[in-house]
């Protein structure tokens, strides 16, 4: 199978590889996929106000899955949570020229963004709820 | 060193230059039809075909008259199983095979099931091996054929063909074995091993593509098959069609070379394979051998690199030509059915790579491959959330995974 140059670039030089402190209230973590399916993405965001100031990923999966998650972290950095939520997998498909059999990789990346934001939001609404209760 | 380094000798092999040399005159000089009985061109072709039959028979411990030429193993499998099923349907309609067989066998069996035959698909053990006891337990009064591969094409595991053959002969059941990977790599003797039908392909043993053989036993018992290709009645009526004389000459030469060099070549390739295996196992953690260390082809090495997906690993070692059992590398998007049948775990099936060393592989190439693989696995593990979790001591089997919405 031939890969697009952009996929190869992200595979060879993945952006934002790593982990953020998942215990921090400023950090949202999304883990999607399953080892049996051959792909697992972990995407993390660090949020200040409603803006994503940092993003990191680690991915177990094919080259397209690695590229999709690498691209996702690049795109969401600096965006507000709402802007990041608006990112769609079709944009990733287009940017990386993914063939039809690899579309699920882009879906997974979109899911990972949403899962990370969801985690951040639920963490903070729970926090604020506890804080309010304490007052 | 020529890149990429070819370590996919279970997929196919280069033609040995000695084979090509033997074939060449049969394209332009001795181009006769082996079935032309009334002139010199035909005689030259026929003589060459008969010489090839002798060379092939010598490799298998068979009689030259028992060699039927085909286009390759897939055709041989079709002829053997469909031909025997049709011929012996009155005797019974039960066939025994194994889940780890090549798709050619499994698909023919599926076809026969639609024709009213009943097929038992034995599950191999975790090393990919079927036991004599399993076969014995599956045999029924209406069993007509047992179809088991000699060596598995993915993991290289060898089945106990001699023991199973003896059992089949005792019970009056035919044994067909797919020896596509085994022939020329390990000793094969259809008499001592009690084999009734056997197939091989030229291109797996440094011969040309598009030519193969079905060995069909002529006595004790005499195996009869219903032809699957009708026409001029070539090959004792079992396979019509003008013989591929250059291909047959090449296959004969390839078998002769395989026979005379079998012992030294098996030793040499096992040394290279063992060297590759040792390096990978000593320099990486979380690696699993797929297959059977004791009963294995000398040139096969199948390894799962946990926490690394096979296709991404192939991308990282693009200077090496190998195969993966990962779903992403197959058209079906299913991981290898062989590894699944062995119950190694789906996650490890996605992480498997098959290395196959060959006649022209050098130690330098093996070391280069080992360096590349080890470096790529380490790099991808830095990227792998699963490796991170494993290092944190999380048991991945207890994690509740959220599959994607696809």
Coordinates of C-alpha atoms in Angstrom, one line a residue:
Chain A
X1 CA 0.0 0.0 0.0
X2 CA 1.3 3.4 -0.9
X3 CA 1.1 6.1 1.8
X4 CA 0.7 9.8 1.1
X5 CA 3.7 12.0 1.8
X6 CA 1.9 13.6 4.7
X7 CA 1.2 10.3 6.3
X8 CA 4.8 9.4 5.9
X9 CA 5.9 12.7 7.4
X10 CA 3.7 12.3 10.5
X11 CA 4.8 8.7 10.8
X12 CA 8.5 9.6 10.6
X13 CA 8.3 12.8 12.6
X14 CA 5.2 12.5 14.8
X15 CA 4.2 15.8 16.5
X16 CA 3.4 16.1 20.2
X17 CA 4.3 12.5 21.3
X18 CA 4.1 12.0 25.0
X19 CA 1.9 12.2 28.0
X20 CA 0.5 14.9 30.3
X21 CA -0.3 14.4 34.0
X22 CA -3.6 12.6 33.8
X23 CA -4.3 13.4 37.5
X24 CA -4.3 17.2 36.8
X25 CA -7.7 18.9 36.7
X26 CA -6.4 20.9 33.7
X27 CA -5.8 17.8 31.7
X28 CA -8.3 15.8 29.8
X29 CA -7.5 12.3 28.6
X30 CA -9.2 10.3 25.9
X31 CA -8.3 6.7 25.2
X32 CA -10.2 5.1 22.3
X33 CA -10.0 1.9 20.3
X34 CA -9.0 -1.6 21.5
X35 CA -5.9 -3.7 21.1
X36 CA -7.9 -6.5 19.5
X37 CA -9.0 -4.1 16.7
X38 CA -5.4 -3.2 16.1
X39 CA -5.6 0.4 17.2
X40 CA -5.6 2.4 20.4
X41 CA -5.2 6.1 20.6
X42 CA -4.5 8.1 23.7
X43 CA -4.9 11.8 23.3
X44 CA -4.5 14.4 26.1
X45 CA -5.2 18.1 26.2
X46 CA -4.1 20.7 28.7
X47 CA -6.7 23.5 29.0
X48 CA -6.5 27.0 30.3
X49 CA -9.8 28.9 30.4
X50 CA -11.5 27.3 27.5
X51 CA -8.4 27.1 25.3
X52 CA -6.3 24.0 24.6
X53 CA -2.7 25.1 25.4
X54 CA -1.0 21.8 24.9
X55 CA -1.9 18.4 23.4
X56 CA 0.0 15.1 23.5
X57 CA -0.7 11.7 22.0
X58 CA 0.4 8.1 21.9
X59 CA -1.0 5.6 19.4
X60 CA -0.8 1.9 18.8
X61 CA -1.9 1.4 15.3
X62 CA -1.0 1.5 11.6
X63 CA 0.8 4.4 10.0
X64 CA -2.4 6.1 9.2
X65 CA -3.6 5.9 12.7
X66 CA -0.4 7.4 14.0
X67 CA -0.6 10.2 11.4
X68 CA -4.3 10.9 12.2
X69 CA -3.6 11.4 15.9
X70 CA -0.4 13.3 15.3
X71 CA -2.3 15.7 13.0
X72 CA -5.2 15.9 15.5
X73 CA -2.9 17.2 18.3
X74 CA -1.3 19.7 15.9
X75 CA -4.8 21.0 14.9
X76 CA -6.3 21.3 18.4
X77 CA -3.4 23.1 20.0
X78 CA -4.4 26.8 20.5
X79 CA -8.1 26.1 19.7
X80 CA -11.0 26.6 22.1
X81 CA -12.8 23.5 23.2
X82 CA -15.8 24.3 21.0
X83 CA -13.5 24.8 18.0
X84 CA -11.8 21.5 18.7
X85 CA -15.1 19.7 19.0
X86 CA -16.0 21.0 15.5
X87 CA -13.1 19.1 13.9
X88 CA -14.5 16.3 11.7
X89 CA -12.8 13.1 10.6
X90 CA -13.4 14.0 7.0
X91 CA -11.0 17.0 7.3
X92 CA -8.4 14.5 8.5
X93 CA -9.1 12.2 5.6
X94 CA -8.7 15.1 3.2
X95 CA -5.5 16.5 4.8
X96 CA -3.8 13.1 4.8
X97 CA -5.3 11.7 1.6
X98 CA -6.4 8.6 3.5
X99 CA -7.7 5.8 1.3
X100 CA -11.2 4.3 2.1
X101 CA -9.8 1.4 4.1
X102 CA -8.1 3.9 6.5
X103 CA -11.1 6.2 7.1
X104 CA -11.7 4.4 10.5
X105 CA -8.3 5.9 11.6
X106 CA -9.6 9.4 11.1
X107 CA -12.8 8.5 12.9
X108 CA -10.8 7.2 15.8
X109 CA -8.8 10.5 16.0
X110 CA -12.0 12.5 16.0
X111 CA -13.3 10.2 18.8
X112 CA -10.1 10.7 20.7
X113 CA -10.5 14.5 20.6
X114 CA -14.1 14.3 21.8
X115 CA -13.2 11.8 24.5
X116 CA -10.4 14.0 25.8
X117 CA -12.6 17.1 25.9
X118 CA -15.4 15.1 27.6
X119 CA -13.0 13.9 30.2
X120 CA -11.8 17.4 30.9
X121 CA -15.3 18.7 31.2
X122 CA -16.7 16.0 33.4
X123 CA -13.6 16.3 35.6
X124 CA -14.2 20.0 36.0
X125 CA -17.9 19.9 36.4
X126 CA -17.5 17.3 39.1
X127 CA -14.8 19.4 40.7
X128 CA -16.9 22.5 40.7
X129 CA -19.9 20.5 42.0
X130 CA -17.7 19.2 44.9
X131 CA -16.4 22.7 45.5
X132 CA -19.8 24.2 45.6
X133 CA -21.0 21.5 48.0
X134 CA -18.1 22.3 50.3
X135 CA -19.0 26.0 50.5
Chain B
X1 CA 23.9 -5.1 0.0
X2 CA 20.8 -4.7 -2.2
X3 CA 17.9 -3.0 -0.5
X4 CA 15.2 -3.8 0.4
X5 CA 16.5 -7.1 1.8
X6 CA 14.2 -9.9 0.9
X7 CA 13.2 -12.0 3.9
X8 CA 9.8 -13.2 2.6
X9 CA 10.8 -16.6 1.3
X10 CA 7.6 -18.2 2.5
X11 CA 5.7 -15.9 0.0
X12 CA 7.9 -16.7 -2.9
X13 CA 11.6 -17.3 -3.8
X14 CA 13.8 -15.9 -6.6
X15 CA 14.5 -18.4 -9.4
X16 CA 17.9 -20.0 -8.9
X17 CA 20.1 -18.9 -11.9
X18 CA 20.8 -22.6 -12.5
X19 CA 17.1 -23.2 -12.9
X20 CA 16.8 -20.3 -15.4
X21 CA 19.7 -21.6 -17.3
X22 CA 18.1 -25.1 -17.6
X23 CA 14.8 -23.5 -18.8
X24 CA 16.1 -21.2 -21.5
X25 CA 16.5 -23.7 -24.3
X26 CA 12.9 -24.8 -23.9
X27 CA 11.5 -21.4 -24.9
X28 CA 13.3 -20.9 -28.2
X29 CA 15.1 -24.1 -29.2
X30 CA 13.2 -27.1 -27.9
X31 CA 9.8 -25.5 -28.1
X32 CA 7.9 -28.6 -29.1
X33 CA 4.6 -29.8 -27.6
X34 CA 5.3 -32.7 -25.3
X35 CA 2.2 -34.4 -26.7
X36 CA 3.5 -34.3 -30.3
X37 CA 4.5 -37.9 -30.7
X38 CA 5.6 -37.8 -34.3
X39 CA 8.5 -35.5 -34.6
X40 CA 11.8 -34.5 -33.0
X41 CA 10.5 -31.3 -31.4
X42 CA 7.8 -33.2 -29.5
X43 CA 10.2 -35.9 -28.5
X44 CA 12.7 -33.4 -27.1
X45 CA 9.9 -31.8 -25.1
X46 CA 8.6 -35.1 -23.8
X47 CA 12.1 -36.3 -22.8
X48 CA 12.6 -33.1 -20.8
X49 CA 9.2 -33.5 -19.1
X50 CA 10.0 -37.1 -18.2
X51 CA 13.4 -36.1 -16.8
X52 CA 11.7 -33.5 -14.7
X53 CA 9.3 -36.1 -13.4
X54 CA 12.2 -38.2 -12.3
X55 CA 13.9 -35.3 -10.6
X56 CA 10.7 -34.4 -8.7
X57 CA 10.0 -38.0 -7.8
X58 CA 13.5 -38.3 -6.4
X59 CA 12.9 -35.4 -4.0
X60 CA 9.7 -37.0 -2.8
X61 CA 10.7 -40.6 -2.7
X62 CA 7.9 -41.3 -5.3
X63 CA 7.7 -43.0 -8.7
X64 CA 7.9 -40.7 -11.7
X65 CA 4.6 -42.0 -12.9
X66 CA 2.9 -40.6 -9.8
X67 CA 3.8 -37.0 -10.6
X68 CA 1.0 -34.9 -12.2
X69 CA 1.9 -31.4 -13.4
X70 CA -0.3 -28.5 -12.6
X71 CA -0.1 -24.7 -12.5
X72 CA 0.8 -24.7 -8.8
X73 CA -0.3 -25.7 -5.3
X74 CA -3.7 -24.0 -5.5
X75 CA -4.7 -26.0 -8.5
X76 CA -3.2 -29.2 -7.1
X77 CA -5.2 -28.7 -3.9
X78 CA -8.4 -28.2 -5.9
X79 CA -7.7 -31.3 -8.0
X80 CA -6.7 -33.5 -5.0
X81 CA -9.7 -32.6 -2.7
X82 CA -12.4 -32.1 -5.2
X83 CA -11.2 -35.0 -7.4
X84 CA -11.0 -37.4 -4.4
X85 CA -14.3 -36.2 -2.9
X86 CA -16.1 -36.8 -6.2
X87 CA -14.4 -40.1 -6.8
X88 CA -15.1 -41.5 -3.3
X89 CA -18.4 -39.9 -2.4
X90 CA -20.1 -43.3 -2.5
X91 CA -17.7 -44.5 0.2
X92 CA -18.3 -41.5 2.5
X93 CA -18.7 -37.8 2.6
X94 CA -16.5 -36.7 5.5
X95 CA -13.2 -34.8 5.3
X96 CA -10.9 -33.8 8.1
X97 CA -8.7 -30.7 7.9
X98 CA -7.4 -28.0 10.2
X99 CA -8.2 -24.4 10.8
X100 CA -4.6 -23.3 10.2
X101 CA -4.5 -24.6 6.7
X102 CA -3.9 -22.3 3.7
X103 CA -7.0 -20.6 2.3
X104 CA -6.7 -22.8 -0.8
X105 CA -7.6 -25.8 1.3
X106 CA -10.1 -24.1 3.5
X107 CA -12.0 -22.6 0.6
X108 CA -12.0 -25.9 -1.3
X109 CA -13.5 -27.5 1.9
X110 CA -16.1 -24.7 2.1
X111 CA -17.0 -25.5 -1.5
X112 CA -17.3 -29.2 -0.8
X113 CA -19.5 -28.5 2.2
X114 CA -21.9 -26.8 -0.2
X115 CA -21.8 -29.9 -2.3
X116 CA -23.0 -32.0 0.7
X117 CA -19.7 -33.0 2.2
X118 CA -19.1 -32.7 5.9
X119 CA -15.8 -31.2 7.0
X120 CA -14.2 -31.3 10.5
X121 CA -11.9 -28.4 11.1
X122 CA -9.4 -29.4 13.8
X123 CA -8.1 -26.6 16.0
X124 CA -4.3 -26.7 16.3
X125 CA -2.6 -26.2 19.6
X126 CA -1.0 -22.9 20.5
X127 CA 2.0 -23.7 18.5
X128 CA 0.0 -24.4 15.4
X129 CA 0.3 -28.2 15.5
X130 CA -2.3 -30.9 15.1
X131 CA -1.8 -34.1 17.1
X132 CA -2.2 -37.7 16.0
X133 CA -4.8 -38.1 18.8
X134 CA -6.9 -35.3 17.4
X135 CA -7.0 -36.9 14.0
X136 CA -7.7 -40.3 15.5
X137 CA -10.6 -38.9 17.5
X138 CA -12.1 -37.2 14.4
X139 CA -11.9 -40.2 12.1
X140 CA -15.3 -41.7 11.3
X141 CA -16.4 -44.7 9.2
X142 CA -17.4 -42.3 6.4
X143 CA -14.1 -40.3 6.4
X144 CA -12.5 -40.3 3.0
X145 CA -9.7 -37.8 3.2
X146 CA -7.5 -36.2 5.8
X147 CA -6.0 -32.9 4.5
X148 CA -3.2 -31.5 6.6
X149 CA -0.4 -29.3 5.7
X150 CA 3.1 -30.5 6.3
X151 CA 4.5 -27.1 7.3
X152 CA 2.5 -24.0 8.0
X153 CA 3.2 -21.1 5.7
X154 CA 2.9 -18.4 8.4
X155 CA 4.4 -19.9 11.5
X156 CA 6.4 -22.8 9.9
X157 CA 5.0 -25.4 12.4
X158 CA 5.4 -29.0 11.2
X159 CA 2.6 -31.5 11.6
X160 CA 3.4 -35.1 12.6
X161 CA 2.6 -36.3 9.0
X162 CA 4.4 -39.6 9.3
X163 CA 2.3 -40.7 12.3
X164 CA -0.9 -39.3 10.9
X165 CA -0.1 -41.1 7.5
X166 CA 0.4 -44.4 9.3
X167 CA -2.9 -44.0 11.0
X168 CA -4.7 -43.1 7.8
X169 CA -3.3 -46.1 6.0
X170 CA -4.3 -48.3 8.8
X171 CA -7.9 -47.0 8.6
X172 CA -8.1 -46.9 4.8
X173 CA -8.4 -43.1 4.6
X174 CA -6.5 -41.0 2.1
X175 CA -4.0 -38.5 3.4
X176 CA -3.4 -35.4 1.3
X177 CA -0.7 -33.1 2.5
X178 CA 0.1 -29.6 1.3
X179 CA 3.9 -29.6 1.2
X180 CA 4.3 -26.3 -0.5
X181 CA 6.5 -25.0 2.3
X182 CA 8.0 -28.3 3.4
X183 CA 9.2 -29.8 0.1
X184 CA 12.8 -29.1 -0.4
X185 CA 13.3 -27.7 3.1
X186 CA 12.9 -30.9 5.2
X187 CA 13.1 -34.6 4.2
X188 CA 10.0 -35.8 2.5
X189 CA 9.4 -39.5 1.7
X190 CA 5.9 -40.4 0.5
X191 CA 6.6 -44.1 1.2
X192 CA 7.9 -43.8 4.8
X193 CA 5.6 -41.0 5.6
X194 CA 2.5 -42.8 4.2
X195 CA 1.3 -39.9 2.0
X196 CA -1.3 -40.5 -0.7
X197 CA -1.4 -37.1 -2.3
X198 CA 1.0 -34.2 -1.9
X199 CA 1.3 -30.8 -3.6
X200 CA 4.2 -28.4 -4.1
X201 CA 4.8 -25.2 -6.1
X202 CA 7.8 -24.3 -8.2
X203 CA 8.2 -20.8 -7.0
X204 CA 8.6 -21.7 -3.3
X205 CA 11.7 -23.7 -4.1
X206 CA 13.7 -21.4 -6.3
X207 CA 11.8 -22.6 -9.4
X208 CA 9.5 -20.6 -11.7
X209 CA 6.0 -19.4 -10.9
X210 CA 3.0 -21.0 -12.6
X211 CA 4.1 -24.6 -12.3
X212 CA 3.5 -27.1 -9.6
X213 CA 2.8 -30.8 -8.9
X214 CA 0.3 -33.1 -7.4
X215 CA 1.8 -36.4 -6.3
X216 CA -0.9 -39.1 -6.7
X217 CA -0.1 -42.5 -5.2
X218 CA -0.4 -45.4 -7.7
X219 CA -0.3 -48.4 -5.4
X220 CA -1.1 -49.3 -1.8
X221 CA -3.6 -47.8 -2.3
X222 CA -4.1 -46.7 -5.9
X223 CA -5.6 -43.2 -5.6
X224 CA -8.2 -42.3 -8.3
X225 CA -9.3 -38.7 -8.9
X226 CA -12.1 -37.2 -11.0
X227 CA -10.4 -34.7 -13.3
X228 CA -11.3 -31.0 -12.7
X229 CA -10.0 -29.9 -16.1
X230 CA -11.4 -31.6 -19.1
X231 CA -9.6 -31.7 -22.5
X232 CA -7.0 -33.7 -24.2
X233 CA -6.5 -36.2 -21.4
X234 CA -2.9 -35.2 -20.5
X235 CA -1.3 -36.4 -17.2
X236 CA -3.0 -39.8 -17.1
X237 CA -6.3 -38.0 -17.7
X238 CA -6.1 -36.2 -14.4
X239 CA -5.1 -32.8 -15.8
X240 CA -5.7 -31.8 -19.4
X241 CA -3.9 -28.9 -21.0
X242 CA -0.6 -28.6 -23.0
X243 CA 2.3 -29.0 -20.6
X244 CA 4.3 -25.9 -19.6
X245 CA 7.5 -27.4 -20.8
X246 CA 10.0 -24.6 -19.8
X247 CA 8.3 -24.4 -16.4
X248 CA 8.4 -28.1 -15.9
X249 CA 12.0 -28.2 -16.8
X250 CA 12.7 -25.4 -14.3
X251 CA 10.7 -27.2 -11.6
X252 CA 12.6 -30.4 -12.1
X253 CA 15.9 -28.6 -11.9
X254 CA 14.7 -26.8 -8.7
X255 CA 13.8 -30.1 -7.1
X256 CA 17.1 -31.6 -8.0
X257 CA 19.0 -28.7 -6.4
X258 CA 16.7 -28.8 -3.4
X259 CA 17.4 -32.5 -2.9
X260 CA 21.1 -32.4 -3.3
X261 CA 21.5 -29.3 -1.2
X262 CA 18.8 -30.0 1.3
X263 CA 20.9 -30.9 4.3
X264 CA 23.5 -28.2 4.0
X265 CA 20.9 -25.6 3.1
X266 CA 18.6 -26.6 6.1
X267 CA 21.6 -26.2 8.4
X268 CA 22.7 -22.9 6.9
X269 CA 19.2 -21.3 7.0
X270 CA 18.5 -22.5 10.5
X271 CA 21.7 -20.9 11.7
X272 CA 20.7 -17.6 10.1
X273 CA 17.2 -17.8 11.4
X274 CA 18.4 -18.7 14.9
X275 CA 20.8 -15.8 14.8
X276 CA 18.0 -13.4 14.0
X277 CA 15.8 -14.9 16.6
X278 CA 18.5 -14.6 19.3
X279 CA 19.2 -11.0 18.5
X280 CA 15.6 -10.0 18.7
X281 CA 14.9 -11.9 21.9
X282 CA 18.0 -10.6 23.6
X283 CA 17.6 -7.0 22.7
X284 CA 13.8 -6.5 23.1
X285 CA 11.3 -7.4 25.8
X286 CA 7.7 -8.4 25.3
X287 CA 8.4 -10.5 22.2
X288 CA 6.5 -13.8 21.6
X289 CA 7.5 -16.6 19.2
X290 CA 4.6 -17.7 17.1
X291 CA 5.0 -21.4 16.3
X292 CA 6.9 -24.4 17.6
X293 CA 10.6 -24.1 18.4
X294 CA 11.0 -27.9 18.1
X295 CA 8.9 -28.7 15.1
X296 CA 9.5 -25.9 12.7
X297 CA 10.8 -25.1 9.2
X298 CA 14.5 -24.3 9.3
X299 CA 14.0 -20.9 7.6
X300 CA 10.9 -19.5 9.3
X301 CA 10.6 -17.1 12.2
X302 CA 7.3 -15.6 13.2
X303 CA 7.3 -13.1 16.1
X304 CA 4.8 -10.9 17.7
X305 CA 6.1 -7.6 19.0
X306 CA 3.6 -6.7 21.7
X307 CA 2.3 -3.2 21.8
X308 CA 3.4 -2.5 18.3
X309 CA 1.0 -2.8 15.4
X310 CA 2.3 -4.9 12.4
X311 CA 1.6 -2.5 9.6
X312 CA 3.2 0.5 11.4
X313 CA 6.2 -1.8 12.0
X314 CA 6.4 -2.7 8.4
X315 CA 6.5 1.0 7.5
X316 CA 9.4 1.5 9.9
X317 CA 11.4 -1.3 8.3
X318 CA 10.8 -0.5 4.7
X319 CA 14.3 -1.6 3.9
X320 CA 13.3 -5.2 4.7
X321 CA 10.7 -7.1 2.7
X322 CA 8.7 -9.2 5.2
X323 CA 5.0 -10.0 5.9
X324 CA 2.7 -9.3 8.8
X325 CA -0.3 -11.1 10.2
X326 CA -1.9 -7.7 11.0
X327 CA -5.4 -7.0 9.7
X328 CA -4.2 -3.8 8.2
X329 CA -2.0 -5.6 5.7
X330 CA -4.7 -7.9 4.4
X331 CA -7.5 -7.2 2.0
X332 CA -10.0 -8.7 4.4
X333 CA -9.2 -6.4 7.4
X334 CA -9.1 -9.6 9.5
X335 CA -5.9 -10.6 11.3
X336 CA -4.2 -13.8 10.3
X337 CA -6.6 -16.8 10.5
X338 CA -3.6 -19.0 11.4
X339 CA -2.7 -17.0 14.5
X340 CA -6.4 -16.7 15.4
X341 CA -6.8 -20.5 15.2
X342 CA -3.7 -20.9 17.4
X343 CA -5.4 -18.7 20.0
X344 CA -2.4 -16.4 20.5
X345 CA -4.7 -13.4 21.2
X346 CA -6.0 -10.9 18.7
X347 CA -3.7 -8.2 20.0
X348 CA -0.6 -10.3 19.3
X349 CA -1.9 -11.3 15.9
X350 CA -2.0 -7.7 15.0
X351 CA 1.7 -7.4 16.1
X352 CA 3.1 -10.3 14.2
X353 CA 5.9 -10.3 11.6
X354 CA 7.0 -13.3 9.5
X355 CA 10.7 -13.5 8.6
X356 CA 11.7 -16.1 6.0
X357 CA 15.4 -16.5 5.2
X358 CA 16.4 -18.1 1.9
X359 CA 19.1 -19.7 -0.1
X360 CA 20.8 -16.4 -1.0
X361 CA 20.4 -14.6 2.4
X362 CA 23.6 -13.6 4.1
X363 CA 24.6 -13.1 7.7
X364 CA 25.2 -9.4 6.9
X365 CA 21.6 -9.0 5.7
X366 CA 20.3 -10.8 8.8
X367 CA 22.2 -8.4 11.0
X368 CA 21.0 -5.4 9.1
X369 CA 17.4 -6.6 9.4
X370 CA 17.8 -7.3 13.2
X371 CA 19.2 -3.7 13.7
X372 CA 16.3 -2.2 11.8
X373 CA 13.6 -4.2 13.5
X374 CA 14.9 -3.6 17.0
X375 CA 15.3 0.1 16.4
X376 CA 11.8 0.4 14.8
X377 CA 10.1 -1.6 17.6
X378 CA 11.8 0.6 20.2
X379 CA 10.7 3.8 18.5
X380 CA 7.1 2.7 18.0
X381 CA 6.9 1.6 21.6
X382 CA 7.8 5.1 22.6
X383 CA 4.6 6.0 20.7
X384 CA 2.5 3.2 22.1
X385 CA 0.0 3.9 24.8
X386 CA -0.1 0.2 25.5
X387 CA 3.6 -0.1 26.2
X388 CA 3.2 2.9 28.5
X389 CA 0.4 1.1 30.3
X390 CA 2.3 -2.1 30.5
X391 CA 5.2 -0.4 32.1
X392 CA 2.9 1.3 34.6
X393 CA 1.9 -2.2 35.6
X394 CA -1.6 -2.1 34.1
X395 CA -2.9 -5.4 32.9
X396 CA -4.3 -4.7 29.5
X397 CA -6.7 -7.5 29.7
X398 CA -8.6 -5.9 32.6
X399 CA -9.0 -2.5 30.8
X400 CA -12.4 -1.7 29.5
X401 CA -11.8 -0.6 25.9
X402 CA -13.9 1.9 24.0
X403 CA -14.0 0.7 20.5
X404 CA -14.4 3.4 17.8
X405 CA -17.7 4.3 16.4
X406 CA -17.0 2.6 13.1

